């Protein structure tokens, strides 16, 4: 029935020690974002992020570049030596001269092969390390996202960014990036060599490049928007499918099947259209480029032939230049193939980097709450869509008391509990604990103060120890066992084959509902907050497992302030004080007896409930 719901993932532990915090934008409050989607980084930001990644591993990058240059230089020797052979044969030199040159060609080719492989190896290593950095950053940034921002954007978008987009960026860093480097350096060297042979022939080479340049500009002008639209459409499909699957029961109960199917169809249709558009771009671009390859070779042969006729250029030089330009198509082809992938992954990288521009939780780790008192002052709150849900709430929760919040459905009780737990910030007014606004507390501080207990009991992939230490990373084994004992979970954990080291979740040991709940409650014990916020609608009404965990819950509540969103009035009856909420306002506050005597809204509810 329960779980420590780390308010906006703050209670969770960052899995990496990367320096993700370095280039973060100023922390902003989450409330005032009007755009519900997670942001996408602008081109300039993407470039800067790329440069930062290159700088982070500058040594490996420089080594890759140098090795590539050496390989490309070795590659130039072949055509040059073929040209020399042509000239030597024309000059009537003997077979031995040709043999020597042929042997030199062989050696140069071998050197190029080895250097290129080495370059590729260092390039791949660089790519893998950089990808690890991108992944770590993504995890850190995701954990720093306020829950409200994720709720607004939908988990589908975040999932698509974390899977498909990161994978695409990974391919680029591992394969496309190193390949681009190899081929880019080769192309530069080849063209430079033609210019060195004869500037006029070099100009012929440029002619073809100019055509490719135009085709490329046409393509690039359309590709970014095209691929971004394709990515967004893919996210939408994922989002709609995820929402339909997770809400399947509701869909069935409310007979929304047709609507969901038609929404999925629409999303798929948009996805199909965006994909067709990018396909069109590719089918125009690549054939145009093929034609541009042929032009410079033909031009070099024509112009070179004329120059040779006039005696200004040896036949060997013309052959060398033609071979260079003919070879140019290889690396250029690779580059262009990769440019398409680069565009694609550029759009993905913009979406991955976009998280850095997402609002982060405003926290100030320096402020330490003075005392355990929770004060709600003049709190107003409105969701992004819709009017005010809380319309000026004042409330003081005394340390150690049990406060039940009751009221009709839609009165704003759950919303108030979210503000009390620091999940969201009030639009106006303050919610403070010991004088410090809850939303400004860092995750470490927050979970010592207030924890929201809901029914979302999640077992994380990892050992029992990992699952518990989410709440308290520094907890010793004794503390873990004490927490397990407090919630009555020590027996079954002791019976596990590896005790605390037993792996749980997919592929590991399966836990049943009540075990998952006990683990979640053990996390609450470890976090040891002075205040628990209990949403009973989700925390207590799970009849199959409630009996098992009621004792555990009682142990967890012991000695703490408890604010219970009470949906059953007997809870209110047992509470120290009862707060009645109606239409976003706190209308009554007092003990059960006082409120019944006052004969107001609570007394009416109580009479109805009591029959
Ligand atoms: P209660 O817990 O008392 O039933 P809630 O706090 O859940 O009340 O809801 C108060 C009002 O806020 C309701 O009118 C509800 O429709 C609205 N509301 C709740 N959650 C959201 C949301 N995520 N976005 C927009 N409106 C919401």
XYZ file of C-alpha atoms and ligand atoms in Angstrom:
638
model
C 0.000 0.000 0.000
C 2.782 2.361 0.501
C 5.849 3.793 -0.938
C 8.136 6.604 -0.170
C 7.344 8.615 -3.191
C 10.486 10.677 -3.418
C 8.914 14.032 -4.140
C 9.953 14.649 -7.749
C 12.574 11.958 -7.703
C 14.493 13.915 -5.166
C 14.682 11.089 -2.714
C 16.241 8.833 -5.302
C 19.958 8.417 -5.511
C 21.946 9.693 -8.414
C 23.712 6.765 -10.024
C 26.741 8.581 -11.235
C 29.413 10.812 -10.005
C 29.563 12.817 -13.194
C 29.873 16.548 -13.267
C 26.415 17.081 -14.608
C 25.813 19.945 -12.294
C 28.457 22.080 -13.861
C 26.758 23.653 -16.792
C 23.300 23.828 -15.436
C 21.115 26.843 -15.992
C 20.022 28.781 -12.956
C 17.561 26.718 -10.990
C 14.076 27.849 -11.632
C 10.816 27.125 -9.964
C 8.708 24.627 -11.716
C 5.384 26.263 -11.433
C 5.481 28.959 -13.994
C 6.300 26.932 -17.055
C 3.555 27.364 -19.563
C 4.951 24.908 -22.107
C 4.002 21.410 -21.068
C 6.575 19.618 -23.241
C 10.115 19.083 -22.091
C 12.362 21.549 -23.888
C 14.575 20.840 -26.910
C 18.025 22.451 -26.989
C 18.649 25.119 -29.660
C 21.339 24.512 -32.310
C 23.755 26.809 -30.540
C 23.329 24.969 -27.245
C 23.831 21.652 -29.003
C 27.098 22.937 -30.508
C 28.292 24.142 -27.129
C 27.373 20.852 -25.497
C 29.301 19.036 -28.246
C 32.351 21.200 -27.647
C 32.146 20.533 -23.918
C 32.064 16.802 -24.580
C 35.100 17.044 -26.896
C 36.967 19.074 -24.300
C 36.146 16.585 -21.576
C 38.253 13.992 -23.423
C 40.512 16.309 -25.406
C 43.546 14.018 -25.294
C 41.807 11.055 -26.912
C 40.215 13.353 -29.474
C 43.561 14.900 -30.460
C 45.167 11.459 -30.698
C 42.360 10.272 -32.989
C 42.716 13.339 -35.178
C 46.517 12.965 -35.466
C 46.336 9.258 -36.316
C 43.704 10.005 -38.942
C 45.896 12.678 -40.516
C 48.844 10.261 -40.668
C 46.654 7.553 -42.233
C 45.322 10.002 -44.825
C 48.854 11.174 -45.653
C 49.956 7.566 -46.167
C 46.902 7.087 -48.413
C 48.077 9.878 -50.742
C 51.256 8.006 -51.617
C 49.497 5.327 -53.747
C 48.109 7.473 -56.587
C 51.248 9.654 -56.528
C 53.465 6.585 -57.020
C 51.169 5.256 -59.791
C 51.696 8.603 -61.556
C 55.454 8.198 -61.115
C 55.271 4.698 -62.636
C 53.401 6.121 -65.656
C 56.052 8.809 -66.136
C 58.938 6.363 -65.630
C 57.504 3.905 -68.117
C 57.050 6.716 -70.659
C 60.629 7.811 -70.023
C 61.696 4.240 -70.837
C 63.096 3.332 -67.425
C 63.613 -0.345 -66.617
C 61.462 -2.887 -64.775
C 63.420 -2.505 -61.529
C 62.324 1.135 -61.189
C 58.685 0.013 -61.469
C 59.292 -2.796 -58.950
C 60.674 -0.402 -56.387
C 57.730 1.938 -56.799
C 55.238 -0.938 -56.608
C 56.865 -2.123 -53.377
C 56.615 1.418 -51.994
C 52.883 1.452 -52.908
C 52.411 -1.783 -51.007
C 54.222 -0.480 -47.935
C 52.293 2.802 -47.960
C 48.981 0.951 -48.259
C 49.961 -1.253 -45.344
C 50.936 1.779 -43.261
C 47.622 3.453 -44.124
C 45.681 0.355 -43.140
C 47.396 0.060 -39.771
C 47.183 3.766 -38.992
C 43.515 3.891 -39.986
C 42.693 0.912 -37.752
C 44.524 2.469 -34.858
C 42.740 5.776 -35.456
C 39.420 3.995 -35.542
C 40.202 2.165 -32.299
C 41.049 5.360 -30.420
C 37.998 7.000 -32.008
C 35.689 4.251 -30.770
C 37.150 4.391 -27.287
C 36.612 8.139 -27.268
C 33.038 7.565 -28.444
C 32.268 5.007 -25.739
C 33.593 7.222 -22.972
C 31.680 10.219 -24.262
C 28.503 8.175 -24.530
C 28.922 7.115 -20.907
C 29.144 10.800 -20.029
C 25.981 11.608 -21.973
C 24.114 8.770 -20.248
C 25.260 9.817 -16.793
C 24.267 13.396 -17.488
C 20.883 12.225 -18.675
C 20.284 10.257 -15.485
C 21.400 13.167 -13.300
C 19.220 15.627 -15.158
C 16.241 13.314 -15.115
C 16.546 12.915 -11.363
C 16.736 16.682 -10.980
C 13.485 17.182 -12.900
C 10.583 18.242 -10.730
C 7.836 15.600 -10.665
C 5.374 18.262 -11.753
C 7.378 18.917 -14.945
C 7.497 15.192 -15.753
C 3.775 14.878 -15.074
C 3.060 17.769 -17.412
C 5.292 16.452 -20.179
C 4.249 12.809 -19.833
C 6.599 9.936 -19.145
C 6.496 8.786 -22.795
C 8.563 11.766 -23.908
C 11.143 11.209 -21.198
C 11.284 7.490 -21.978
C 11.752 8.119 -25.698
C 14.575 10.555 -24.953
C 16.226 8.157 -22.547
C 16.024 5.166 -24.910
C 15.700 5.856 -28.655
C 17.393 9.265 -28.576
C 20.287 8.306 -26.316
C 20.811 5.140 -28.397
C 21.019 7.208 -31.579
C 23.483 9.627 -30.001
C 25.443 6.561 -28.882
C 25.651 5.203 -32.438
C 26.914 8.561 -33.602
C 29.569 8.780 -30.953
C 30.698 5.177 -31.359
C 30.541 4.730 -35.126
C 29.441 7.789 -37.063
C 31.752 10.270 -35.340
C 34.968 8.259 -35.788
C 33.989 7.417 -39.394
C 33.333 11.059 -40.154
C 36.727 11.982 -38.804
C 38.538 9.329 -40.865
C 36.740 10.278 -44.043
C 36.776 14.017 -43.473
C 40.524 14.080 -43.026
C 40.992 11.817 -46.065
C 38.841 14.024 -48.283
C 40.718 17.144 -47.205
C 44.077 15.568 -47.919
C 42.978 14.244 -51.325
C 41.674 17.618 -52.431
C 44.746 19.394 -51.087
C 46.963 16.983 -53.021
C 45.156 17.722 -56.315
C 45.636 21.446 -55.695
C 49.311 20.845 -54.991
C 49.644 19.008 -58.317
C 47.971 21.731 -60.316
C 45.636 24.511 -59.119
C 43.539 24.288 -62.279
C 42.879 20.595 -61.672
C 42.122 21.453 -58.046
C 39.499 23.897 -59.288
C 37.923 21.073 -61.321
C 37.663 19.084 -58.101
C 35.978 22.004 -56.418
C 33.408 22.147 -59.232
C 31.945 18.839 -58.181
C 32.106 19.837 -54.539
C 30.120 22.985 -55.300
C 27.277 20.818 -56.632
C 27.395 18.623 -53.550
C 27.443 21.726 -51.369
C 24.247 23.046 -52.970
C 22.500 19.683 -52.601
C 23.673 19.507 -48.987
C 22.378 22.979 -48.171
C 19.024 22.156 -49.634
C 18.916 18.999 -47.556
C 20.164 20.472 -44.305
C 17.745 23.400 -44.507
C 14.904 20.898 -44.308
C 16.361 17.974 -42.444
C 16.561 19.356 -38.881
C 12.910 20.343 -38.785
C 11.997 17.088 -40.545
C 13.808 14.863 -38.095
C 12.671 16.865 -35.069
C 9.079 16.427 -36.236
C 9.740 12.725 -36.744
C 11.186 12.434 -33.215
C 8.283 14.324 -31.666
C 5.792 12.147 -33.542
C 7.548 9.008 -32.289
C 7.357 10.362 -28.728
C 3.654 11.044 -29.161
C 3.044 7.476 -30.291
C 4.986 6.161 -27.283
C 3.122 8.519 -24.966
C -0.305 7.535 -26.225
C 0.470 3.827 -26.137
C 1.955 4.082 -22.631
C -1.032 6.063 -21.363
C -3.498 3.609 -22.913
C -1.662 0.598 -21.491
C -1.314 2.003 -17.979
C -4.895 3.218 -17.931
C -6.288 0.104 -19.609
C -8.769 -0.599 -16.811
C -10.134 2.934 -16.884
C -10.360 2.807 -20.663
C -12.353 -0.397 -20.422
C -14.531 0.796 -17.576
C -15.449 4.044 -19.306
C -15.672 2.391 -22.741
C -13.078 4.706 -24.185
C -11.604 2.034 -26.459
C -12.743 3.676 -29.681
C -11.383 7.041 -28.659
C -8.031 5.586 -27.638
C -7.788 3.621 -30.885
C -8.554 6.692 -32.939
C -6.053 8.780 -30.944
C -3.405 6.084 -31.553
C -4.303 6.035 -35.246
C -3.921 9.800 -35.490
C -0.527 9.663 -33.775
C 0.625 6.839 -36.053
C -0.600 8.744 -39.109
C 1.389 11.819 -38.056
C 4.396 9.610 -37.450
C 3.976 8.058 -40.922
C 3.715 11.467 -42.566
C 6.841 12.789 -40.862
C 8.751 9.657 -41.850
C 7.646 9.937 -45.479
C 8.813 13.529 -45.512
C 12.327 12.641 -44.359
C 12.357 9.780 -46.881
C 11.540 12.276 -49.638
C 14.461 14.457 -48.552
C 16.809 11.483 -48.820
C 15.538 10.363 -52.220
C 16.252 13.798 -53.710
C 19.559 14.341 -52.005
C 21.508 11.139 -52.642
C 20.979 10.778 -56.433
C 21.947 14.457 -56.916
C 25.200 13.782 -55.134
C 26.001 10.740 -57.295
C 25.939 12.956 -60.384
C 28.216 15.494 -58.719
C 30.902 12.820 -58.222
C 31.282 12.184 -61.943
C 31.684 15.818 -62.956
C 35.137 16.555 -61.428
C 36.762 13.351 -62.706
C 35.550 14.064 -66.242
C 36.683 17.700 -65.924
C 40.151 16.693 -64.720
C 40.604 14.271 -67.575
C 39.551 16.936 -70.097
C 41.540 19.830 -68.639
C 44.475 17.566 -67.725
C 44.523 16.184 -71.288
C 44.694 19.719 -72.675
C 47.469 20.717 -70.267
C 49.397 17.556 -71.138
C 48.996 18.320 -74.856
C 50.496 21.734 -74.255
C 53.316 20.110 -72.333
C 52.644 21.907 -69.046
C 51.760 18.714 -67.152
C 53.136 15.197 -67.218
C 50.827 12.323 -68.034
C 51.680 10.829 -64.617
C 50.399 13.988 -62.869
C 47.101 13.837 -64.787
C 46.702 10.165 -63.843
C 47.514 10.961 -60.207
C 44.985 13.834 -60.094
C 42.261 11.708 -61.722
C 42.941 8.902 -59.243
C 42.796 11.318 -56.303
C 39.473 12.762 -57.422
C 38.071 9.372 -58.208
C 39.078 8.276 -54.728
C 37.418 11.353 -53.280
C 34.001 9.808 -53.892
C 34.727 7.124 -51.281
C 35.182 9.371 -48.232
C 32.628 11.899 -49.523
C 30.049 9.162 -49.885
C 30.722 8.034 -46.356
C 30.522 11.605 -45.090
C 27.209 12.239 -46.801
C 25.770 8.957 -45.601
C 26.857 9.977 -42.152
C 25.586 13.538 -42.490
C 22.123 12.086 -42.693
C 22.709 10.078 -39.546
C 24.377 13.089 -37.995
C 21.269 15.171 -38.686
C 19.141 12.482 -37.196
C 21.234 12.143 -34.106
C 21.701 15.920 -33.941
C 17.960 16.170 -33.460
C 18.145 13.388 -30.873
C 21.029 15.087 -29.100
C 19.003 18.319 -29.041
C 16.227 16.410 -27.295
C 18.635 14.748 -24.859
C 20.367 18.077 -24.158
C 16.960 19.716 -23.838
C 16.714 18.274 -20.343
C 19.454 20.678 -19.263
C 17.031 23.501 -20.112
C 14.164 21.948 -18.199
C 13.180 23.562 -14.942
C 14.996 22.203 -11.953
C 13.863 22.094 -8.420
C 14.853 25.178 -6.547
C 16.719 23.986 -3.501
C 19.018 25.661 -1.054
C 20.973 23.074 0.851
C 22.234 25.659 3.295
C 18.940 26.438 5.028
C 18.303 24.107 7.938
C 14.757 23.920 9.290
C 14.484 25.098 12.880
C 12.030 22.651 14.405
C 9.410 20.304 13.016
C 6.442 22.625 12.738
C 4.690 22.809 9.396
C 3.052 26.108 8.504
C 0.801 26.717 5.562
C 0.285 30.444 4.977
C -2.065 32.017 2.443
C -1.560 29.152 -0.003
C -3.186 29.372 -3.390
C -2.633 26.878 -6.175
C -3.767 26.452 -9.747
C -2.805 23.632 -12.108
C -1.532 24.705 -15.498
C -4.848 23.850 -17.008
C -7.799 24.985 -14.983
C -8.687 27.516 -12.326
C -7.617 27.870 -8.709
C -7.840 24.636 -6.764
C -6.631 26.044 -3.437
C -7.950 29.503 -2.670
C -6.095 30.715 0.403
C -5.324 27.961 2.926
C -3.821 28.641 6.375
C -2.890 25.756 8.633
C -0.379 24.952 11.338
C 0.465 21.330 11.990
C 1.831 20.767 15.487
C 4.748 18.388 15.858
C 3.595 14.897 16.816
C -0.090 15.393 16.129
C -2.325 13.296 13.902
C -4.226 15.556 11.600
C -6.947 14.213 9.343
C -7.939 16.264 6.313
C -11.473 15.475 5.177
C -13.853 16.910 2.622
C -15.775 16.105 -0.536
C -13.991 14.779 -3.585
C -12.332 17.536 -5.596
C -12.023 19.855 -2.592
C -8.241 20.037 -3.030
C -7.058 17.589 -0.352
C -4.628 15.719 -2.600
C -3.338 18.977 -4.014
C -2.671 20.233 -0.490
C -0.796 17.018 0.319
C 1.427 17.517 -2.745
C 2.295 21.026 -1.588
C 2.949 19.825 1.965
C 5.355 17.195 0.614
C 7.193 19.718 -1.559
C 6.209 17.967 -4.798
C 4.961 21.265 -6.144
C 5.314 24.894 -5.102
C 2.258 26.983 -4.269
C 1.267 29.630 -6.800
C 0.984 32.076 -3.911
C 1.762 31.816 -0.207
C 4.225 29.477 1.527
C 4.447 25.981 2.943
C 7.279 25.896 5.463
C 8.785 23.313 7.753
C 10.716 24.773 10.673
C 10.536 28.137 8.893
C 12.054 26.935 5.600
C 9.917 26.547 2.444
C 9.630 22.799 1.731
C 10.211 23.231 -1.997
C 13.596 24.776 -1.273
C 14.875 21.790 0.673
C 17.411 19.560 -1.056
C 16.503 15.880 -1.420
C 18.692 14.850 1.526
C 17.075 17.400 3.832
C 13.574 16.905 2.529
C 13.411 13.203 3.235
C 14.472 13.846 6.839
C 11.476 16.176 7.176
C 8.478 15.146 5.137
C 7.688 12.014 3.173
C 4.603 11.416 1.089
C 3.319 7.867 1.404
C 1.297 6.586 -1.529
C 0.343 3.234 -2.943
C 2.961 3.304 -5.657
C 5.211 0.694 -4.118
C 7.966 0.160 -6.594
C 10.659 -2.474 -6.293
C 13.781 -1.190 -7.978
C 16.051 -3.404 -10.040
C 18.891 -4.304 -7.701
C 19.570 -6.005 -4.395
C 17.451 -5.667 -1.265
C 20.235 -3.457 0.076
C 20.066 -1.180 -3.008
C 16.321 -0.943 -2.629
C 16.594 0.194 0.962
C 19.584 2.483 0.591
C 17.679 4.675 -1.847
C 16.237 6.254 1.267
C 19.506 6.423 3.187
C 22.648 5.799 1.131
C 24.900 5.631 4.186
C 22.817 3.119 6.171
C 24.768 0.235 7.742
C 23.549 -3.370 7.592
C 22.397 -3.142 11.212
C 20.264 -0.132 10.371
C 18.833 -1.935 7.337
C 17.920 -4.986 9.448
C 16.414 -2.756 12.135
C 14.210 -1.071 9.521
C 13.178 -4.442 8.075
C 12.365 -5.708 11.572
C 10.291 -2.602 12.325
C 8.027 -3.339 9.360
C 7.988 -7.104 9.916
C 9.968 -7.921 6.780
C 13.067 -9.343 8.474
C 11.811 -12.929 8.385
C 11.319 -13.301 4.659
C 14.464 -11.317 3.842
C 16.497 -13.644 6.099
C 15.105 -16.599 4.149
C 16.272 -15.190 0.809
C 19.251 -17.096 -0.655
C 21.634 -14.133 -0.404
C 19.913 -12.116 2.316
C 20.379 -8.408 1.726
C 22.358 -9.168 -1.446
C 19.485 -10.973 -3.167
C 18.596 -9.345 -6.449
C 15.002 -8.174 -6.786
C 12.929 -7.078 -9.747
C 12.989 -8.356 -13.321
C 15.349 -11.271 -13.705
C 15.837 -11.478 -9.946
C 13.551 -12.637 -7.144
C 9.946 -11.620 -7.500
C 8.299 -9.894 -4.561
C 4.579 -9.988 -3.860
C 2.492 -6.910 -3.149
C 2.833 -6.921 0.617
C 6.598 -7.499 0.460
C 6.965 -4.569 -1.897
C 4.925 -2.486 0.534
C 7.060 -3.577 3.461
C 10.208 -2.584 1.582
C 8.646 0.783 0.832
C 7.770 1.242 4.503
C 11.274 0.175 5.533
C 12.518 2.993 3.318
C 10.326 5.399 5.276
C 11.836 4.094 8.532
C 15.339 4.625 7.122
C 14.574 8.102 5.820
C 13.209 8.791 9.313
C 11.154 11.893 8.520
C 9.383 13.620 11.393
C 6.256 14.020 9.274
C 4.384 11.586 7.077
C 1.713 12.555 4.639
C -0.636 9.704 4.024
C -3.044 9.745 1.145
C -5.445 7.097 2.317
C -7.238 6.813 -0.990
C -4.102 5.229 -2.317
C -2.318 4.212 0.854
C -4.853 2.168 2.754
C -7.502 0.779 0.477
C -5.734 -2.275 -0.841
C -7.775 -5.027 0.851
C -5.614 -7.929 -0.337
C -2.498 -6.669 1.323
C -3.753 -4.192 3.903
C -4.003 -6.784 6.620
C -0.363 -7.800 6.238
C 0.926 -4.290 6.346
C -1.352 -2.555 8.783
C 0.965 -3.555 11.635
C 3.967 -2.374 9.623
C 2.290 0.939 8.933
C 1.430 1.420 12.586
C 5.098 0.865 13.438
C 6.140 3.438 10.871
C 3.648 6.057 12.055
C 4.758 5.678 15.677
C 6.241 8.884 17.049
C 5.802 10.949 13.881
C 3.545 13.777 12.846
C 0.928 12.310 10.518
C -1.191 14.257 8.089
C -3.755 11.850 6.712
C -5.943 12.682 3.754
C -8.865 10.768 5.223
C -11.396 9.281 2.897
C -12.947 7.172 5.636
C -14.297 9.081 8.552
C -13.241 6.593 11.203
C -9.668 7.748 10.583
C -10.833 11.286 11.277
C -12.529 10.145 14.430
C -9.225 8.700 15.719
C -7.166 11.765 14.754
C -6.080 14.498 17.189
C -7.583 17.185 14.982
C -9.684 17.254 11.872
C -9.401 19.829 9.080
C -12.337 20.130 6.721
C -11.686 21.264 3.160
C -14.387 22.478 0.862
C -13.901 23.960 -2.555
C -10.250 24.882 -2.044
C -10.753 26.406 1.386
C -10.194 25.136 4.920
C -13.592 25.645 6.480
C -13.373 23.870 9.832
C -10.559 22.839 12.157
C -10.773 21.138 15.529
C -11.085 17.830 17.340
C -13.753 15.362 16.269
C -15.872 16.229 19.320
C -15.553 19.975 18.803
C -16.576 19.733 15.166
C -19.523 17.451 15.892
C -20.656 19.878 18.598
C -20.227 22.838 16.254
C -22.737 21.099 13.981
C -21.167 22.300 10.729
C -20.113 20.525 7.534
C -18.106 17.866 9.406
C -21.014 17.057 11.707
C -23.226 16.606 8.630
C -20.647 14.295 7.009
C -20.305 12.347 10.236
C -24.051 11.888 10.608
C -24.373 10.735 6.999
C -21.491 8.324 7.365
C -22.712 7.035 10.678
C -26.125 6.399 9.220
P -9.380 15.842 -3.596
O -8.130 15.158 -3.213
O -9.991 16.625 -2.476
O -10.379 14.966 -4.243
P -7.781 17.120 -5.616
O -6.733 17.910 -4.938
O -7.405 15.808 -6.177
O -9.044 16.979 -4.653
O -8.382 17.981 -6.797
C -8.823 19.316 -6.633
C -9.187 19.867 -8.002
O -8.017 19.939 -8.800
C -10.184 19.007 -8.748
O -11.109 19.864 -9.362
C -9.339 18.316 -9.803
O -10.102 18.142 -10.959
C -8.210 19.291 -10.034
N -6.966 18.602 -10.392
C -6.348 17.625 -9.692
N -5.214 17.238 -10.297
C -5.095 17.994 -11.416
C -4.124 18.079 -12.475
N -3.034 17.305 -12.501
N -4.338 18.981 -13.450
C -5.429 19.780 -13.441
N -6.357 19.753 -12.485
C -6.228 18.875 -11.480
